[in-house]
Amino acid sequence: MRIEYDRDTCTGMFQCVHEWDAFTENRDAGKAELADATEADDGVFVREIPEDAAFDAKMAARVCPVEAITVYDEDGEQIIP
């Protein structure tokens, strides 16, 4: 399972931070940061979701008010949002 985070879309509400500790607040930039992510495209960061963090990662995606976070299953199918 993997997560994609579009940092450019992020509006800095930081709701994801409260759901998964892989997200942290960057108050200076007004954006969340995704730990251990690789920039795959301009402003889009990708990382694998550890099995024990799947629920938290999905919740982080669900609470994002601007849908800047997308979760994909092992087959590459989008499952959230």
XYZ file of N, CA and C in Angstrom:
243
model
N 0.849 -1.161 0.000
C 0.000 0.000 0.000
C 0.905 1.238 0.000
N 0.483 2.254 -0.772
C 1.284 3.473 -0.818
C 0.387 4.704 -0.667
N 1.029 5.783 -0.286
C 0.341 7.046 -0.101
C 1.003 8.086 -0.984
N 0.192 8.944 -1.566
C 0.697 10.080 -2.336
C 0.160 11.348 -1.691
N 1.048 12.302 -1.521
C 0.699 13.561 -0.871
C 1.065 14.711 -1.798
N 0.056 15.467 -2.209
C 0.262 16.619 -3.094
C 0.468 17.858 -2.221
N 1.713 18.163 -1.981
C 2.065 19.262 -1.076
C 1.559 20.606 -1.594
N 1.517 20.785 -2.901
C 1.040 22.046 -3.472
C -0.439 22.267 -3.182
N -1.214 21.195 -3.082
C -2.645 21.288 -2.801
C -2.912 21.555 -1.316
N -1.999 21.133 -0.465
C -2.164 21.275 0.984
C -2.399 22.735 1.367
N -3.379 22.944 2.243
C -3.698 24.299 2.715
C -3.267 24.522 4.155
N -2.582 23.563 4.743
C -2.050 23.738 6.081
C -3.065 23.665 7.201
N -4.085 22.864 7.042
C -5.051 22.660 8.126
C -4.496 21.666 9.158
N -3.535 20.853 8.750
C -2.802 19.916 9.608
C -3.674 18.848 10.264
N -4.814 18.540 9.677
C -5.651 17.479 10.230
C -4.975 16.119 10.076
N -4.199 15.949 9.029
C -3.484 14.687 8.803
C -2.477 14.401 9.917
N -1.900 15.456 10.463
C -0.899 15.327 11.525
C -1.480 14.626 12.748
N -2.744 14.854 12.998
C -3.392 14.269 14.165
C -3.798 12.816 13.934
N -3.754 12.371 12.677
C -4.162 11.006 12.351
C -2.993 10.049 12.162
N -1.887 10.545 11.610
C -0.735 9.660 11.351
C 0.532 10.432 11.653
N 1.384 9.855 12.468
C 2.595 10.556 12.897
C 3.653 10.686 11.795
N 3.408 10.139 10.618
C 4.316 10.357 9.487
C 4.166 11.772 8.933
N 3.037 12.401 9.236
C 2.827 13.797 8.839
C 3.214 14.711 9.994
N 3.925 15.782 9.664
C 4.304 16.777 10.656
C 3.950 18.163 10.137
N 3.827 19.089 11.063
C 3.515 20.473 10.704
C 4.776 21.217 10.303
N 4.686 21.954 9.218
C 5.734 22.903 8.843
C 5.054 24.269 8.833
N 5.020 24.904 9.980
C 4.326 26.184 10.130
C 4.947 27.268 9.259
N 6.256 27.221 9.059
C 6.916 28.241 8.227
C 6.406 28.201 6.789
N 6.212 26.998 6.275
C 5.734 26.835 4.902
C 4.210 26.819 4.824
N 3.556 26.595 5.972
C 2.095 26.483 5.968
C 1.616 25.211 5.300
N 2.437 24.174 5.384
C 2.138 22.888 4.745
C 2.519 21.760 5.691
N 1.896 20.611 5.506
C 2.318 19.403 6.211
C 3.519 18.808 5.469
N 4.289 18.024 6.177
C 5.413 17.286 5.593
C 5.163 15.804 5.807
N 5.526 14.991 4.834
C 5.379 13.544 4.927
C 6.761 12.919 5.060
N 7.038 12.348 6.220
C 8.341 11.753 6.504
C 8.630 10.576 5.588
N 9.901 10.410 5.257
C 10.384 9.279 4.459
C 9.748 9.177 3.084
N 9.271 10.296 2.559
C 8.651 10.308 1.229
C 9.655 10.763 0.182
N 9.418 10.332 -1.030
C 10.234 10.719 -2.170
C 9.380 11.577 -3.094
N 9.957 12.653 -3.596
C 9.206 13.494 -4.526
C 9.157 12.785 -5.871
N 7.965 12.368 -6.257
C 7.773 11.607 -7.493
C 7.481 12.520 -8.668
N 6.855 13.616 -8.397
C 6.465 14.580 -9.408
C 6.569 15.937 -8.728
N 6.429 16.980 -9.456
C 6.544 18.312 -8.881
C 5.519 18.516 -7.767
N 5.981 18.483 -6.528
C 5.113 18.723 -5.383
C 4.337 17.517 -4.897
N 4.491 16.357 -5.539
C 3.796 15.138 -5.120
C 4.820 14.193 -4.486
N 4.539 13.823 -3.250
C 5.450 12.974 -2.494
C 4.811 11.608 -2.272
N 5.628 10.557 -2.379
C 5.136 9.176 -2.337
C 5.957 8.381 -1.339
N 5.274 7.486 -0.628
C 5.975 6.523 0.229
C 5.094 5.315 0.442
N 5.735 4.225 0.804
C 5.014 3.015 1.168
C 4.444 3.195 2.572
N 3.306 2.568 2.799
C 2.672 2.617 4.113
C 2.996 1.312 4.830
N 3.634 1.389 5.988
C 3.877 0.157 6.744
C 2.545 -0.502 7.107
N 2.543 -1.805 7.157
C 1.309 -2.545 7.415
C 0.645 -2.108 8.721
N 1.455 -1.832 9.733
C 0.888 -1.449 11.024
C 0.397 0.000 11.063
N 0.596 0.743 9.986
C 0.160 2.144 9.918
C -0.956 2.357 8.898
N -1.461 1.292 8.321
C -2.458 1.405 7.252
C -3.702 2.168 7.702
N -4.223 1.842 8.861
C -5.431 2.519 9.344
C -5.179 4.013 9.523
N -4.068 4.375 10.159
C -3.757 5.785 10.400
C -3.541 6.548 9.098
N -2.875 5.930 8.140
C -2.644 6.583 6.848
C -3.962 6.823 6.121
N -4.847 5.846 6.159
C -6.164 6.007 5.528
C -6.954 7.117 6.202
N -6.880 7.199 7.512
C -7.583 8.265 8.235
C -7.015 9.635 7.882
N -5.710 9.732 7.738
C -5.093 11.000 7.350
C -5.631 11.458 6.000
N -5.781 10.520 5.070
C -6.326 10.857 3.754
C -7.787 11.267 3.852
N -8.537 10.568 4.670
C -9.974 10.854 4.789
C -10.263 12.228 5.392
N -9.421 12.677 6.314
C -9.708 13.949 6.990
C -9.151 15.168 6.250
N -8.369 14.949 5.214
C -7.801 16.086 4.474
C -8.926 16.850 3.774
N -9.120 18.125 4.142
C -10.247 18.873 3.577
C -10.103 19.220 2.094
N -8.887 19.132 1.562
C -8.681 19.482 0.151
C -8.252 18.277 -0.687
N -8.350 17.079 -0.095
C -8.009 15.825 -0.778
C -6.607 15.843 -1.382
N -5.653 16.306 -0.589
C -4.263 16.338 -1.026
C -3.563 15.001 -0.805
N -4.251 14.056 -0.162
C -3.666 12.768 0.192
C -4.480 11.654 -0.465
N -3.787 10.764 -1.155
C -4.435 9.643 -1.823
C -3.754 8.350 -1.385
N -4.544 7.325 -1.132
C -4.020 6.020 -0.744
C -4.345 5.017 -1.843
N -3.359 4.191 -2.170
C -3.499 3.154 -3.196
C -3.231 1.792 -2.576
N -3.964 0.773 -3.039
C -3.739 -0.583 -2.544
C -2.531 -1.205 -3.242
N -2.265 -2.458 -2.928
C -1.095 -3.155 -3.458
C -1.132 -3.311 -4.977
N -2.339 -3.269 -5.557
C -2.491 -3.402 -7.004
C -2.443 -2.057 -7.731
N -2.245 -0.988 -6.966
C -2.190 0.342 -7.571
C -3.533 0.998 -7.750
N -4.582 0.384 -7.201
C -5.923 0.947 -7.295
C -6.127 2.002 -6.212
N -6.664 3.137 -6.581
C -6.941 4.194 -5.615
C -8.064 3.747 -4.696
N -7.824 3.843 -3.371
C -8.870 3.460 -2.427
C -9.357 4.644 -1.598
N -8.562 5.701 -1.454
C -8.967 6.903 -0.713
C -8.269 8.078 -1.357
N -8.883 9.190 -1.583
C -10.311 9.462 -1.568
C -10.992 8.932 -2.779
